[in-house]
mmCIF file of N, CA, C and O in Angstrom:
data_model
loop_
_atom_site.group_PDB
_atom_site.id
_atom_site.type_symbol
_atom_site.label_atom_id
_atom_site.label_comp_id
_atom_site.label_asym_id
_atom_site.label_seq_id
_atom_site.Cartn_x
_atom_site.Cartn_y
_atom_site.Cartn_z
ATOM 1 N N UNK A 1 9.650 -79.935 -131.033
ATOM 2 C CA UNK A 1 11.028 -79.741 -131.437
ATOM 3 C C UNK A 1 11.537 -78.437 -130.813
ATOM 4 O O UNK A 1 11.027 -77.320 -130.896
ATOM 5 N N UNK A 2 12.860 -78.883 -130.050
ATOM 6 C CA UNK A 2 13.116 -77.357 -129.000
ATOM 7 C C UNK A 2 14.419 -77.283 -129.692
ATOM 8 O O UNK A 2 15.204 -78.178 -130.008
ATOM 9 N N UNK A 3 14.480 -75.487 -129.914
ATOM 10 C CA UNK A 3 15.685 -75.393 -130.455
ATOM 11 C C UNK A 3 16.861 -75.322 -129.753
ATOM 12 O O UNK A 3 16.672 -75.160 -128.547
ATOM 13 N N UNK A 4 18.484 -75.414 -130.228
ATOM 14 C CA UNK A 4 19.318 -75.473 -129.387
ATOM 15 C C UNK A 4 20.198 -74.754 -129.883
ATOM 16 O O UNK A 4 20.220 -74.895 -131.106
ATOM 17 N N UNK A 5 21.349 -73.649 -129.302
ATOM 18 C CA UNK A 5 22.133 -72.927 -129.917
ATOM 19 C C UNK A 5 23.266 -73.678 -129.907
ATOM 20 O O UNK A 5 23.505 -74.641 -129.178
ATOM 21 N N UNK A 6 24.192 -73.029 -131.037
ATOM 22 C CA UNK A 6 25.079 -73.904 -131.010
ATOM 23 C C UNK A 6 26.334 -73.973 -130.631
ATOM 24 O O UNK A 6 27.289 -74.550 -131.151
ATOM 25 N N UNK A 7 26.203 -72.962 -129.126
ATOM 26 C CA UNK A 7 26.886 -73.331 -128.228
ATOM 27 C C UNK A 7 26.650 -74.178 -127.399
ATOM 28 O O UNK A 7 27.494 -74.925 -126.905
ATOM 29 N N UNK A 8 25.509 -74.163 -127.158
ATOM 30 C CA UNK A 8 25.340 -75.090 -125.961
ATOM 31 C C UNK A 8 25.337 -76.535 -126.490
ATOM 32 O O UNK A 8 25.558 -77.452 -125.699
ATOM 33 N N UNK A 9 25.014 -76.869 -128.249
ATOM 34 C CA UNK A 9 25.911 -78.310 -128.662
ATOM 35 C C UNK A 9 26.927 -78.276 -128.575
ATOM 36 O O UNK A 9 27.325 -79.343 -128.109
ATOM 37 N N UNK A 10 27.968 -77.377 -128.833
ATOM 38 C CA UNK A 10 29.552 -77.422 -128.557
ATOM 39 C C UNK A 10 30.000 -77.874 -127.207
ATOM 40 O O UNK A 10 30.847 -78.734 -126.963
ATOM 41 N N UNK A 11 29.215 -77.074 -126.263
ATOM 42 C CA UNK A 11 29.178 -77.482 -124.956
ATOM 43 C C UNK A 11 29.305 -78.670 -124.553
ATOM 44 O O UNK A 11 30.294 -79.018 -123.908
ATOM 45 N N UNK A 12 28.205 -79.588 -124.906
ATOM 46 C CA UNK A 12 27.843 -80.899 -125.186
ATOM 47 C C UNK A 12 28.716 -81.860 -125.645
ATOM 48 O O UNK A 12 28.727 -82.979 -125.134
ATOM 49 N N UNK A 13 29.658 -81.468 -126.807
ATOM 50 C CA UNK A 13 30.390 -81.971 -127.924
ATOM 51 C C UNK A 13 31.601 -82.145 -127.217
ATOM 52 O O UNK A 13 32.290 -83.163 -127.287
ATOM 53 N N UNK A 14 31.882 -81.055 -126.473
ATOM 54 C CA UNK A 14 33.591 -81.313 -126.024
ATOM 55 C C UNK A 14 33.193 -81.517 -125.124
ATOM 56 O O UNK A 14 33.726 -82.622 -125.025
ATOM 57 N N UNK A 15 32.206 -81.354 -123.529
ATOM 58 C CA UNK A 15 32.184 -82.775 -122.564
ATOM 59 C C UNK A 15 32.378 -84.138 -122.591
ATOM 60 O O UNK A 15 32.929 -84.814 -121.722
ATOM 61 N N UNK A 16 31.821 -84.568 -123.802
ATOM 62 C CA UNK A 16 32.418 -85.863 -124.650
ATOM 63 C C UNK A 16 33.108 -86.189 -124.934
ATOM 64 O O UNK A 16 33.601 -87.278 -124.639
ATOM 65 N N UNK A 17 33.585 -85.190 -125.844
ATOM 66 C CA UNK A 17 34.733 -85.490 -126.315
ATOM 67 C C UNK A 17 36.414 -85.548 -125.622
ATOM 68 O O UNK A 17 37.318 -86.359 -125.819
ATOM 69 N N UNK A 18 36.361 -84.533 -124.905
ATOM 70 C CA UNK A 18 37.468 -84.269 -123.658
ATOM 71 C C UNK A 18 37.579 -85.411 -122.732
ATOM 72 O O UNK A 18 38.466 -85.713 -121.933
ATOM 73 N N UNK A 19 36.512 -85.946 -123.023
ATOM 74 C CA UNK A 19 36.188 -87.040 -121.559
ATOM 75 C C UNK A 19 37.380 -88.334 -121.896
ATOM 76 O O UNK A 19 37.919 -89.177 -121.178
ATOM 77 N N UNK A 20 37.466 -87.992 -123.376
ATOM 78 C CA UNK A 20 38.660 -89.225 -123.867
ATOM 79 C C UNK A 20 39.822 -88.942 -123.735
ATOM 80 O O UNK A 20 40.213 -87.841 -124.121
ATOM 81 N N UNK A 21 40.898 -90.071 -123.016
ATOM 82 C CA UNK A 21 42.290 -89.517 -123.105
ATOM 83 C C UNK A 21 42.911 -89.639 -124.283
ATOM 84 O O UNK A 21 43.910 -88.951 -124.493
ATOM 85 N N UNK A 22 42.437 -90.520 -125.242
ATOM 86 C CA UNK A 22 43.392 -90.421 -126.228
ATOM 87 C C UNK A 22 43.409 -89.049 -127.356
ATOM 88 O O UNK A 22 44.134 -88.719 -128.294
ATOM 89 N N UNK A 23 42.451 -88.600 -126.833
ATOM 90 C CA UNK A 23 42.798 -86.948 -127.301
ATOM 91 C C UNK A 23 43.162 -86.053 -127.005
ATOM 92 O O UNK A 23 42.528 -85.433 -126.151
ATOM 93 N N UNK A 24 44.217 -85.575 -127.476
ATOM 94 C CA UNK A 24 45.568 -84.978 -127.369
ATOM 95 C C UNK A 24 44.806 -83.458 -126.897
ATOM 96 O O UNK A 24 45.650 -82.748 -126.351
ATOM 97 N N UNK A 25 43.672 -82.901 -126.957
ATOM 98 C CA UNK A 25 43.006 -81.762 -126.457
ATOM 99 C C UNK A 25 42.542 -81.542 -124.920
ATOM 100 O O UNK A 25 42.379 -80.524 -124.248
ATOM 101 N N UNK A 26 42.389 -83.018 -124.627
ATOM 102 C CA UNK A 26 41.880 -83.723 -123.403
ATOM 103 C C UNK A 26 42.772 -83.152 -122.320
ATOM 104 O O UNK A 26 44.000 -83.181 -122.402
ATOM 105 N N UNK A 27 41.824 -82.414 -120.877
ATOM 106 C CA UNK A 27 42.545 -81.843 -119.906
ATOM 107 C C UNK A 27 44.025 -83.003 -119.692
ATOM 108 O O UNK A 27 44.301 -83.931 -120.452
ATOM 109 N N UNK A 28 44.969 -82.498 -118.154
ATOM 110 C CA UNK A 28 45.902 -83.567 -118.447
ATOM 111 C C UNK A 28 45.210 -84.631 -117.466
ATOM 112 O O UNK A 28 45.167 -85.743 -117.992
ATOM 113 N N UNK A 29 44.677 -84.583 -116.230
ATOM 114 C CA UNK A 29 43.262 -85.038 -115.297
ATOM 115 C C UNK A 29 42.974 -86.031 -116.192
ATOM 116 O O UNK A 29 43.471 -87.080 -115.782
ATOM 117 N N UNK A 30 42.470 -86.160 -117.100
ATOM 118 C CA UNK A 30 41.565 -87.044 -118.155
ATOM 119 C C UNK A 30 42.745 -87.947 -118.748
ATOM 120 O O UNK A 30 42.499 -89.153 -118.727
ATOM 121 N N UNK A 31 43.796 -87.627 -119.193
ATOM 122 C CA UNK A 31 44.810 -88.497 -119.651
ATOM 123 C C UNK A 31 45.594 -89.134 -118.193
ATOM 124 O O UNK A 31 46.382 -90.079 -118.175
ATOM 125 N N UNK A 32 45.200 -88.450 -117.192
ATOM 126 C CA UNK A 32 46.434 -88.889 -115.741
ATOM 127 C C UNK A 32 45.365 -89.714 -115.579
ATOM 128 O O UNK A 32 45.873 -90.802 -115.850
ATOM 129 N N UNK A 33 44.119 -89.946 -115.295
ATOM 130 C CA UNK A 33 42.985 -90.674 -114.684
ATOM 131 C C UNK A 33 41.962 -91.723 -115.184
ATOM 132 O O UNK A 33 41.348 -92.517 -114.470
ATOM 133 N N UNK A 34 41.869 -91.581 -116.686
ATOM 134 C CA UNK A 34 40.831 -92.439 -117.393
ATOM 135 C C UNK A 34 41.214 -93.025 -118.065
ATOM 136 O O UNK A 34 42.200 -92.823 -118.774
ATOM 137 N N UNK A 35 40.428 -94.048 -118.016
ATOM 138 C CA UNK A 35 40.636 -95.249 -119.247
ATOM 139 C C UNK A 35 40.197 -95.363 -120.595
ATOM 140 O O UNK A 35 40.784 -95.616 -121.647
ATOM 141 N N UNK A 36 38.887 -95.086 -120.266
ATOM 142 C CA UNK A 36 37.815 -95.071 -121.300
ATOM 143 C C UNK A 36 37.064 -93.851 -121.527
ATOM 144 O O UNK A 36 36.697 -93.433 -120.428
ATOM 145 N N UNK A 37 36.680 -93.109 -122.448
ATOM 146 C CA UNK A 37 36.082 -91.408 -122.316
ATOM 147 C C UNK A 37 34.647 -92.429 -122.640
ATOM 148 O O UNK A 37 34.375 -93.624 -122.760
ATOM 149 N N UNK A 38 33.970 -91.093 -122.686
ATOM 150 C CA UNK A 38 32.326 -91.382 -123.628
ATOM 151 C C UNK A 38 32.614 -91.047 -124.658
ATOM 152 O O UNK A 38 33.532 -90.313 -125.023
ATOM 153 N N UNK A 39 31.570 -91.746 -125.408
ATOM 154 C CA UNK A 39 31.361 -91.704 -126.934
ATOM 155 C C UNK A 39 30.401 -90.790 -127.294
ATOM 156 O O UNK A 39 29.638 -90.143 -126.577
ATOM 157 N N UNK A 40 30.568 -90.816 -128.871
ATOM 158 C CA UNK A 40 29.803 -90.091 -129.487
ATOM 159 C C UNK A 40 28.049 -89.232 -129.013
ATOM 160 O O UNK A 40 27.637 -88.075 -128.922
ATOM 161 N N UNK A 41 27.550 -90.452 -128.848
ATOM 162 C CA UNK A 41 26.110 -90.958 -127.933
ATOM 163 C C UNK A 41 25.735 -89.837 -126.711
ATOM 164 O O UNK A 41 24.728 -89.196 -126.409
ATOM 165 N N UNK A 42 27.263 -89.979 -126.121
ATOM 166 C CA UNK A 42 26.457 -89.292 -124.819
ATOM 167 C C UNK A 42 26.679 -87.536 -125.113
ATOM 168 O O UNK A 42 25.970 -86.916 -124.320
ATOM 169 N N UNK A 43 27.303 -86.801 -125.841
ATOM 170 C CA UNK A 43 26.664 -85.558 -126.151
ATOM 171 C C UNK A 43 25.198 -85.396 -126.986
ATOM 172 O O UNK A 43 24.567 -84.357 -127.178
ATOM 173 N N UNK A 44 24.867 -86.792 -127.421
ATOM 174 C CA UNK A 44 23.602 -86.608 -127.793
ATOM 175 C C UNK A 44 22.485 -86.292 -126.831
ATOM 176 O O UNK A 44 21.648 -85.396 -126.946
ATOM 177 N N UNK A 45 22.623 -87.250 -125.785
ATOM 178 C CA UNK A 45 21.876 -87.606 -124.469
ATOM 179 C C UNK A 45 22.041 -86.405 -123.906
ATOM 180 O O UNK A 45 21.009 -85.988 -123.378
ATOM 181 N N UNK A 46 23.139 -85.570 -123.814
ATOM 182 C CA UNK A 46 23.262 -84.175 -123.086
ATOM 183 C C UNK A 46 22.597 -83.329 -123.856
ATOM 184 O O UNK A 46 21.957 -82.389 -123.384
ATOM 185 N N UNK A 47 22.640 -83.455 -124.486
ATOM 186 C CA UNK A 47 21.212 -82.294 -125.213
ATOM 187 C C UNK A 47 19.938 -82.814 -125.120
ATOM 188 O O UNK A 47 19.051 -82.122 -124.619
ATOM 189 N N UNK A 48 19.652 -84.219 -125.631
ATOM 190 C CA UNK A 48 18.681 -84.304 -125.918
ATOM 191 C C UNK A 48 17.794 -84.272 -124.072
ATOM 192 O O UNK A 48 16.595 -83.996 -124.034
ATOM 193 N N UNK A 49 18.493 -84.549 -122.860
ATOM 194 C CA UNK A 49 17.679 -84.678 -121.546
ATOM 195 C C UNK A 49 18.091 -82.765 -121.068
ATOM 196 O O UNK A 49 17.413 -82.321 -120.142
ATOM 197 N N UNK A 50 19.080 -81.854 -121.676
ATOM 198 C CA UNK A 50 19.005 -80.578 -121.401
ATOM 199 C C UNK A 50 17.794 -79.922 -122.036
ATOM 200 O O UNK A 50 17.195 -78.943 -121.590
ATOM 201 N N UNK A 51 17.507 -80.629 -123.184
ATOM 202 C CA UNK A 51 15.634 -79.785 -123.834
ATOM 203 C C UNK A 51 15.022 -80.013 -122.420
ATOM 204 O O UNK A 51 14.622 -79.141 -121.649
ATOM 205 N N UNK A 52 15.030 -81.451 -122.224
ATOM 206 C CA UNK A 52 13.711 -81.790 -121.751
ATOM 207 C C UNK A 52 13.991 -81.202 -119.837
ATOM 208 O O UNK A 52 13.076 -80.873 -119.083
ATOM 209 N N UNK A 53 15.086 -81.221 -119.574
ATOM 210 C CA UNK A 53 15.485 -80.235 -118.616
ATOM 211 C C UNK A 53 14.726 -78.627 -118.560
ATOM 212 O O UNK A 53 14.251 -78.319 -117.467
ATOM 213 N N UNK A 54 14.669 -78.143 -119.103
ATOM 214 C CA UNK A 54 14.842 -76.668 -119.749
ATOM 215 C C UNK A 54 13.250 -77.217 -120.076
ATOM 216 O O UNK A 54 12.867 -77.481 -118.936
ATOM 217 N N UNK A 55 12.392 -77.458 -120.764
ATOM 218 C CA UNK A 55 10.709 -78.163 -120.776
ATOM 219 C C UNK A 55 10.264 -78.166 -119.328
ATOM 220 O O UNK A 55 9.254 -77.605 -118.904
ATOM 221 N N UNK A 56 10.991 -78.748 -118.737
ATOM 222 C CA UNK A 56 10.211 -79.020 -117.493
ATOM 223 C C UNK A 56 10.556 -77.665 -116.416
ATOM 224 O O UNK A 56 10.320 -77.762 -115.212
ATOM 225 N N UNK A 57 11.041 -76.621 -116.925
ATOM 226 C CA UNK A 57 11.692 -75.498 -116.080
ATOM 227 C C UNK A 57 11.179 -74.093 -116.715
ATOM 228 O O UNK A 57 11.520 -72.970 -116.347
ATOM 229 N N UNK A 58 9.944 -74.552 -118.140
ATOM 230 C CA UNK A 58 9.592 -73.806 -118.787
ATOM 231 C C UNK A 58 10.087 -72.831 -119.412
ATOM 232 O O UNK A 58 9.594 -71.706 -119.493
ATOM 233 N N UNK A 59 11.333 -73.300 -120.003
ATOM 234 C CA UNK A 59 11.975 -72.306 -121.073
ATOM 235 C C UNK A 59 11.704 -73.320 -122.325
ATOM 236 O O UNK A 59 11.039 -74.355 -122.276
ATOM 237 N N UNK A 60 12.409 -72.750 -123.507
ATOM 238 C CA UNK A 60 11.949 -73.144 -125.016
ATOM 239 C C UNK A 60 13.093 -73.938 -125.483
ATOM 240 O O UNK A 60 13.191 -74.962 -126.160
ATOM 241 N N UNK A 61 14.117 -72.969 -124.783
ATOM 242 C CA UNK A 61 15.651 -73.733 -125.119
ATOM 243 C C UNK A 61 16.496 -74.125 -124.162
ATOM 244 O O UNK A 61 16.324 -73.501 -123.115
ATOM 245 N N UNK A 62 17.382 -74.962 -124.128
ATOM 246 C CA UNK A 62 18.064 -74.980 -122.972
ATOM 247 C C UNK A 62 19.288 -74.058 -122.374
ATOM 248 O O UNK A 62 19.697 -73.272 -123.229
ATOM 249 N N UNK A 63 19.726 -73.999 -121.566
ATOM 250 C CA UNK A 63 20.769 -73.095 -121.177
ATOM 251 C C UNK A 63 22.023 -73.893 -120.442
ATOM 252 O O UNK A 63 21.862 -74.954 -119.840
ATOM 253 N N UNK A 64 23.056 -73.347 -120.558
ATOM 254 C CA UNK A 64 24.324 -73.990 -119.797
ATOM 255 C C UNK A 64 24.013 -74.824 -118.380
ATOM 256 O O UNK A 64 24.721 -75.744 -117.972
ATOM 257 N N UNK A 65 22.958 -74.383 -117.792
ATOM 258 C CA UNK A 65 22.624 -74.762 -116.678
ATOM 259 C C UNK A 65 22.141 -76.490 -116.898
ATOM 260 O O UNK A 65 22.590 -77.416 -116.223
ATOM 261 N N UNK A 66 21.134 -76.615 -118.003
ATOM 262 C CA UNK A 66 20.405 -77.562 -118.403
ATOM 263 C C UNK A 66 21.438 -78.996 -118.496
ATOM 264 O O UNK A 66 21.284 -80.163 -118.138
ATOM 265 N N UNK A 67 22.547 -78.242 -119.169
ATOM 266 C CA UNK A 67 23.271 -79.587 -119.855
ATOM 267 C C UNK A 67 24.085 -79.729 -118.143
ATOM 268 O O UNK A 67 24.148 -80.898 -117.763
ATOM 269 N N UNK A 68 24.552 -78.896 -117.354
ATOM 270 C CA UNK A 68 24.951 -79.080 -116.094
ATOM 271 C C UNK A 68 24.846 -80.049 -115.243
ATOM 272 O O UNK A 68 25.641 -80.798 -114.675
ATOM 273 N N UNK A 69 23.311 -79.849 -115.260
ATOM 274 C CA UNK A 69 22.445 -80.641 -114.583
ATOM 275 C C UNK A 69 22.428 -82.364 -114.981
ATOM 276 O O UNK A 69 22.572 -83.328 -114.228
ATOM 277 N N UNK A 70 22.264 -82.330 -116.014
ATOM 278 C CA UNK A 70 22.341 -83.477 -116.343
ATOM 279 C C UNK A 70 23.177 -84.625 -116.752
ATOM 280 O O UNK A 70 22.950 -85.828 -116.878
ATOM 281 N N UNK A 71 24.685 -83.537 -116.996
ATOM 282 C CA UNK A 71 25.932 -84.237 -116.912
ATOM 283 C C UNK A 71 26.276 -85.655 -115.776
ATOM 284 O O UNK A 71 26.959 -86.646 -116.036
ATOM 285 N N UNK A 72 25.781 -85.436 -114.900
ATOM 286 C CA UNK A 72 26.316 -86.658 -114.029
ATOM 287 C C UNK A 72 26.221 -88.149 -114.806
ATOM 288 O O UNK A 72 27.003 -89.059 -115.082
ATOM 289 N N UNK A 73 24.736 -87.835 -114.999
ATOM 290 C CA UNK A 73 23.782 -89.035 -114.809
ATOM 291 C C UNK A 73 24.152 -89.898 -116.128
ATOM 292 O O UNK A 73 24.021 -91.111 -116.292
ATOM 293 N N UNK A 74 24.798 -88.641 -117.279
ATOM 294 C CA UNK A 74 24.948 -88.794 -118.477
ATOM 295 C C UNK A 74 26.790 -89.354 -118.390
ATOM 296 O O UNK A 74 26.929 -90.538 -118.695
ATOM 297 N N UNK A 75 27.502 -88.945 -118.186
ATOM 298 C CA UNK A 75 28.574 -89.388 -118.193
ATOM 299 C C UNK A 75 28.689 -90.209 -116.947
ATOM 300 O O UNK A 75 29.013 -91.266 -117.489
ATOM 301 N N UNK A 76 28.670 -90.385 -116.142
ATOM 302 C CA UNK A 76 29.384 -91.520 -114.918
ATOM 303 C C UNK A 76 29.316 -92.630 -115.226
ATOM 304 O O UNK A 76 30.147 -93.454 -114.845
ATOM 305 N N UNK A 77 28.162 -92.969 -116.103
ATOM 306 C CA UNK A 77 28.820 -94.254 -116.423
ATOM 307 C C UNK A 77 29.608 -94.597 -117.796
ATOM 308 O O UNK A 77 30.052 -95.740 -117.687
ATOM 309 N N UNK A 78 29.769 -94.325 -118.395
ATOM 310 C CA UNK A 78 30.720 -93.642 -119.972
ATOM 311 C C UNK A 78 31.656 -94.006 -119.426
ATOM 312 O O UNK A 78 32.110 -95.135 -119.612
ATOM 313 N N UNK A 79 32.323 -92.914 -118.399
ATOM 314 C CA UNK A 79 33.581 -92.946 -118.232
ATOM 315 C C UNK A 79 34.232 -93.918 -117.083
ATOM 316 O O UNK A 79 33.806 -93.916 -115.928
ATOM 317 N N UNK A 80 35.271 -94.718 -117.509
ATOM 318 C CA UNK A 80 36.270 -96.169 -116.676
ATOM 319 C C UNK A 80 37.337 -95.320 -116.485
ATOM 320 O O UNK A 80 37.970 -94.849 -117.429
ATOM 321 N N UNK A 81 37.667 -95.011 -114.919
ATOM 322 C CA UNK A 81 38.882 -94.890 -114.786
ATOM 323 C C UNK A 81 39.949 -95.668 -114.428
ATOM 324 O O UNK A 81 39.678 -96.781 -113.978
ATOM 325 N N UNK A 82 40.903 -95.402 -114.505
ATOM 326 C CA UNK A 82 42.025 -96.277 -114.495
ATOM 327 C C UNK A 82 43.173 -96.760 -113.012
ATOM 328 O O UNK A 82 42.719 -96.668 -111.872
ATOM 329 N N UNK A 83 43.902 -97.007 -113.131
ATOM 330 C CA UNK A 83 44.125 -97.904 -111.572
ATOM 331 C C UNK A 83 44.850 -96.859 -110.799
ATOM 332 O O UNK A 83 44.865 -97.000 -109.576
ATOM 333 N N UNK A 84 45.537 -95.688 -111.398
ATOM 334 C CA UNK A 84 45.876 -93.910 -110.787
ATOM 335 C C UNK A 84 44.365 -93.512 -110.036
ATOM 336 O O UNK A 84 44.064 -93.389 -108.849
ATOM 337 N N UNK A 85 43.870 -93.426 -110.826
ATOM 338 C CA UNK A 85 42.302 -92.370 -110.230
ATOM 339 C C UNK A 85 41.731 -93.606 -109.360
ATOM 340 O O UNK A 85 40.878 -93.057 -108.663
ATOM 341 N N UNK A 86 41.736 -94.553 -109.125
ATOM 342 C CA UNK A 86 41.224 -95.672 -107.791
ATOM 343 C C UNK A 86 42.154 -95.490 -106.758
ATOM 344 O O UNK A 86 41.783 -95.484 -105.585
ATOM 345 N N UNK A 87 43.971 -95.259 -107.256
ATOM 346 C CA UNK A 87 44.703 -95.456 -106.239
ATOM 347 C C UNK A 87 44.570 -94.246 -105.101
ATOM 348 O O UNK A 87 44.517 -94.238 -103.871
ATOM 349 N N UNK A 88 44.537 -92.892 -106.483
ATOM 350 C CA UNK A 88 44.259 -91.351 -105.275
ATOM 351 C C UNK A 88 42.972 -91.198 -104.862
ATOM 352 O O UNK A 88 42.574 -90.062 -104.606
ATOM 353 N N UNK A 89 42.178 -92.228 -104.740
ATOM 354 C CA UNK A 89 40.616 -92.082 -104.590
ATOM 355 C C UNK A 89 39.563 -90.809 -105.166
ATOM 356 O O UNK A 89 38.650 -90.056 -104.827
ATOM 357 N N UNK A 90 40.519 -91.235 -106.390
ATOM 358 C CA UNK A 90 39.482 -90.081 -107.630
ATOM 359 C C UNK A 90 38.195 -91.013 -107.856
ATOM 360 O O UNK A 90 38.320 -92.088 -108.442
ATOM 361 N N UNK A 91 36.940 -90.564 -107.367
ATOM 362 C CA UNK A 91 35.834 -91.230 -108.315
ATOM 363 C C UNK A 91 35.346 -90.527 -109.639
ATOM 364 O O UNK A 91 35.701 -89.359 -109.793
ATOM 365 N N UNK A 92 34.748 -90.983 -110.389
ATOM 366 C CA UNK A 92 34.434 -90.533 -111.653
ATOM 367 C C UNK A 92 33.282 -89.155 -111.655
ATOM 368 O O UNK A 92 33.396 -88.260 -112.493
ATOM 369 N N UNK A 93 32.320 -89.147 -110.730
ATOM 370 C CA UNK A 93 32.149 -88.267 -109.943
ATOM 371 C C UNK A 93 32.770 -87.047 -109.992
ATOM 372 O O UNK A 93 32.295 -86.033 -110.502
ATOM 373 N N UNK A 94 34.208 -87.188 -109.270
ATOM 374 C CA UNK A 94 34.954 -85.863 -109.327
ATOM 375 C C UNK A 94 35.550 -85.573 -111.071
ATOM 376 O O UNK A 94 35.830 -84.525 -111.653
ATOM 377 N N UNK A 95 35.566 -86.493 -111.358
ATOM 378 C CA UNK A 95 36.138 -86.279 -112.825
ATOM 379 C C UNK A 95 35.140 -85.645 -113.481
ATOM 380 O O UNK A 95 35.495 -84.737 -114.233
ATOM 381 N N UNK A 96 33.760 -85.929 -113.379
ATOM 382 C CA UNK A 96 33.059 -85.389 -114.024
ATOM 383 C C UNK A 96 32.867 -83.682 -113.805
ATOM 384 O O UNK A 96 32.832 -82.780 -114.643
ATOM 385 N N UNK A 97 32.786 -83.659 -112.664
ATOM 386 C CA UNK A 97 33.183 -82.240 -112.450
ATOM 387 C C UNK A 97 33.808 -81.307 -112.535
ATOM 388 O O UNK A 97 33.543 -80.140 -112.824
ATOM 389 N N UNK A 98 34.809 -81.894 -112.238
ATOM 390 C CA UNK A 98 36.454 -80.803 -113.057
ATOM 391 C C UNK A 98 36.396 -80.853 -115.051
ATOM 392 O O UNK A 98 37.097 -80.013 -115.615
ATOM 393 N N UNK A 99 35.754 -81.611 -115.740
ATOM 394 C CA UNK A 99 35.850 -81.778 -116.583
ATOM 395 C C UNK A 99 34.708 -80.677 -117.381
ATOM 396 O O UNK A 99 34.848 -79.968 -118.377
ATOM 397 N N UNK A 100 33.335 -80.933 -116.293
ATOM 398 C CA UNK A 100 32.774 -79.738 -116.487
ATOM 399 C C UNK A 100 33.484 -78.252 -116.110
ATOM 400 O O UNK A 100 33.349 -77.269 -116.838
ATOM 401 N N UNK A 101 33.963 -78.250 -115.340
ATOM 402 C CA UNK A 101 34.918 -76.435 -114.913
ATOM 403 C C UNK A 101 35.623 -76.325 -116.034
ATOM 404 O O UNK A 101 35.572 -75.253 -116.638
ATOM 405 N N UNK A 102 36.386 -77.353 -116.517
ATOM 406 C CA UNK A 102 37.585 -76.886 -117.437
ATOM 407 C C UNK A 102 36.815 -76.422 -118.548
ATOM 408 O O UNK A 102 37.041 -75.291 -118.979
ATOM 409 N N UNK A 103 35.627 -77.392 -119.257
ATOM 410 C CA UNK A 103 35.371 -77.148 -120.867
ATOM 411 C C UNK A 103 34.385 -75.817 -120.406
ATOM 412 O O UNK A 103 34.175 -74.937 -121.240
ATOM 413 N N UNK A 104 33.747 -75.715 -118.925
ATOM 414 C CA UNK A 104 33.336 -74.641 -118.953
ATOM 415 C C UNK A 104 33.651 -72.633 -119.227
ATOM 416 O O UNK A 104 33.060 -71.618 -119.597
ATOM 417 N N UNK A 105 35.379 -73.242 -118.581
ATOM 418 C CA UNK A 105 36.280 -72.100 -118.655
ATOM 419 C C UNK A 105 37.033 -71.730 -120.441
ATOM 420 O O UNK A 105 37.860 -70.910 -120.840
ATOM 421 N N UNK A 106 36.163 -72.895 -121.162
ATOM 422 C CA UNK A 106 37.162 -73.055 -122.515
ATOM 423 C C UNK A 106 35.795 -72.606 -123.149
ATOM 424 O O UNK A 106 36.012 -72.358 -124.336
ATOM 425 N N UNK A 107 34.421 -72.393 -122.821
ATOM 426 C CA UNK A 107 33.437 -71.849 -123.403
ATOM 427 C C UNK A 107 32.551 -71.031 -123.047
ATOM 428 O O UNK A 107 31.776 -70.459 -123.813
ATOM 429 N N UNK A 108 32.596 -70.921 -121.918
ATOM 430 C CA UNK A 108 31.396 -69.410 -121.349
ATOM 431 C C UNK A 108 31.882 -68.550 -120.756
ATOM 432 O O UNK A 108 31.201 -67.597 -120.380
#
């Protein structure tokens, strides 16, 4: 059992959560571009593969870096964008990224 601070669940929490447009907190990127956010689930998965990130890199806990890392793999498929982000050849990809900068600039 690896502990986790609870920033770096917050961290976790609003990658998720932001990822949805129908929340009114949600960059405007995320409401101009997506269809569908991730659910609940996948800030779980972002912590729970940032331990094991952070395990295999021999620390105890994970660090901002951890959940970084593993964001892709964890959201790209979560998130459906919508027929705007196909038309400007946004892939979800880039969404995922700017989505990490923004909640990054809103927490570290």
């Amino acid at each position: 059992h690896l502990p986790v601070s609870d920033v770096i669940v917050d961290f976790a929490v609003k990658l998720s959560t932001f990822s949805r447009p129908e929340n009114s907190n949600s960059p405007e990127f995320i409401q101009k571009w997506v269809n569908w956010g991730a659910g609940p689930r996948a800030s779980q998965y972002l912590v729970l593969a940032a331990k094991a990130n952070a395990l295999l890199n021999g620390r105890l806990t994970p660090i901002f870096d951890d959940v970084k890392k593993v964001v892709q793999p964890i959201l790209r498929h979560r998130i459906i964008l919508n027929f705007s982000a196909e038309a400007e050849g946004i892939s979800v990809e880039n969404v995922v990224d700017q989505l990490v900068n923004e909640v990054s600039k809103k927490i570290i």
